[in-house]
Coordinates of C-alpha atoms in Angstrom, one line a residue:
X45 CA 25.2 43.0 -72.0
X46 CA 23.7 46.5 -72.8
X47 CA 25.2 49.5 -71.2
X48 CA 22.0 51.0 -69.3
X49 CA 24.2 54.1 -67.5
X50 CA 22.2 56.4 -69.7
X51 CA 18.8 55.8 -69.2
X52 CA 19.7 55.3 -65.2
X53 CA 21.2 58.3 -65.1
X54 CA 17.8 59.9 -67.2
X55 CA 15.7 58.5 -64.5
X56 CA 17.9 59.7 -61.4
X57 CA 17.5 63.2 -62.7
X58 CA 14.1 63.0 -63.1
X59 CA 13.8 61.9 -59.5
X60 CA 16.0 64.2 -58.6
X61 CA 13.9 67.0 -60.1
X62 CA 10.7 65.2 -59.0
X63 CA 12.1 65.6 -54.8
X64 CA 13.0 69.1 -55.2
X65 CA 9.9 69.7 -56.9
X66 CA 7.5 71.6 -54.6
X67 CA 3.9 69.7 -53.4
X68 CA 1.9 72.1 -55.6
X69 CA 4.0 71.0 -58.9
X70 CA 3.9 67.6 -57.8
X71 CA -0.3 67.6 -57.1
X72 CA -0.5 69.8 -60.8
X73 CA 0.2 66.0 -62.6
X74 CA 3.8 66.1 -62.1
X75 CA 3.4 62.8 -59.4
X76 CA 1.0 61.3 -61.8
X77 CA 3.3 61.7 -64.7
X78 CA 6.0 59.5 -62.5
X79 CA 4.0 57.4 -61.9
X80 CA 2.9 56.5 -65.0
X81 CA 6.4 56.4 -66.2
X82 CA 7.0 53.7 -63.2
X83 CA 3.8 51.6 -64.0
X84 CA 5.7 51.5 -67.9
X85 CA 8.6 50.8 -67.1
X86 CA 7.6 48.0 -64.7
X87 CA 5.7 46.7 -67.3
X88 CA 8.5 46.2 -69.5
X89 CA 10.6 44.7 -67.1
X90 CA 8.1 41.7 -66.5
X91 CA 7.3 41.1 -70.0
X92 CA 11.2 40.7 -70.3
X93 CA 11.4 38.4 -67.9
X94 CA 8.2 36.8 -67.8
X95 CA 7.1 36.7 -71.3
X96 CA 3.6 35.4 -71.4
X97 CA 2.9 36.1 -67.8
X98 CA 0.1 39.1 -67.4
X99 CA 2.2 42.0 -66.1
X100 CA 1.4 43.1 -62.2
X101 CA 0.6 47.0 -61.9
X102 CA 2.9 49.2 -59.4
X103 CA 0.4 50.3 -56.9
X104 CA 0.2 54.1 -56.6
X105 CA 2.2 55.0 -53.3
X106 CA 1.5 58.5 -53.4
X107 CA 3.0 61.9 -54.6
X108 CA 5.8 62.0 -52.5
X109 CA 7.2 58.5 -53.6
X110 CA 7.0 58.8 -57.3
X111 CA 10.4 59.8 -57.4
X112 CA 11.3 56.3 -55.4
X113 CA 8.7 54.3 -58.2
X114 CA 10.6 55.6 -61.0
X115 CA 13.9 54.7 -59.8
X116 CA 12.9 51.1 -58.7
X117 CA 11.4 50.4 -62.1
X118 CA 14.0 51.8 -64.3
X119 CA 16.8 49.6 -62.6
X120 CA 14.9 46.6 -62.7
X121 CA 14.3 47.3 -66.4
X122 CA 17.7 47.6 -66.7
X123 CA 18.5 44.3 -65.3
X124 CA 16.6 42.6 -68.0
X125 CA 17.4 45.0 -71.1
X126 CA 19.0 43.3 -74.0
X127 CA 19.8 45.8 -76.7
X128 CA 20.5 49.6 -77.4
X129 CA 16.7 49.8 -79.1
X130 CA 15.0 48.9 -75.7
X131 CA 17.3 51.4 -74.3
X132 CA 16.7 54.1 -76.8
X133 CA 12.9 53.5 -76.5
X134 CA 13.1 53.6 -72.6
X135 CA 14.9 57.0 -72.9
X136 CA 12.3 58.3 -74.8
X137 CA 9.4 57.4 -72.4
X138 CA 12.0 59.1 -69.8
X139 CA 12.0 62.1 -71.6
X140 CA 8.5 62.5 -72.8
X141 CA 7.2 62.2 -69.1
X142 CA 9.5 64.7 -67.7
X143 CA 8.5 66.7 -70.3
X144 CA 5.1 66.3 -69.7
X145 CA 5.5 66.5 -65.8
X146 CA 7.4 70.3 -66.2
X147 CA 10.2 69.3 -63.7

């Protein structure tokens, strides 16, 4: 088993960030940053667990529940992670997005 606490803890403050984050930051591509991050994420999971089986898309909830889509996806990623690579590479997408998102 893969210790995940890292990227977990990534994501939380990045949600974290993302609720504080006021509408106007969120509207500016921050949300849609998130949520892209989710939609990756989500994709990784299934193809982990489901290899073979066309990954479902996570449906865009809206601004204010980005945060929520990020967390969701990163712990069911983490469920299904089985080495420090797919960690590392998970951090990065983690990283680069909340880069990219300013928050």
């Amino acid at each position: 088993m893969v210790d995940t606490t890292r990227l977990t803890q990534a994501v939380d403050h990045f949600a974290d960030r993302l609720r504080a984050a006021p509408q106007s930051r969120l509207q500016r591509g921050a949300a849609s940053e998130a949520l892209g991050l989710a939609r990756e994420l989500a994709r990784r999971a299934q193809m982990l667990e489901a290899p073979g089986a066309e990954p479902r898309e996570m449906p865009d909830a809206g601004m204010f529940a980005a945060a929520d889509q990020i967390t969701v996806a990163v712990h069911d990623l983490a469920l299904v992670l089985t080495d420090e690579g797919e960690v590392e590479d998970a951090l990065r997408l983690v990283a680069e997005a909340q880069k990219r998102a300013g928050v």
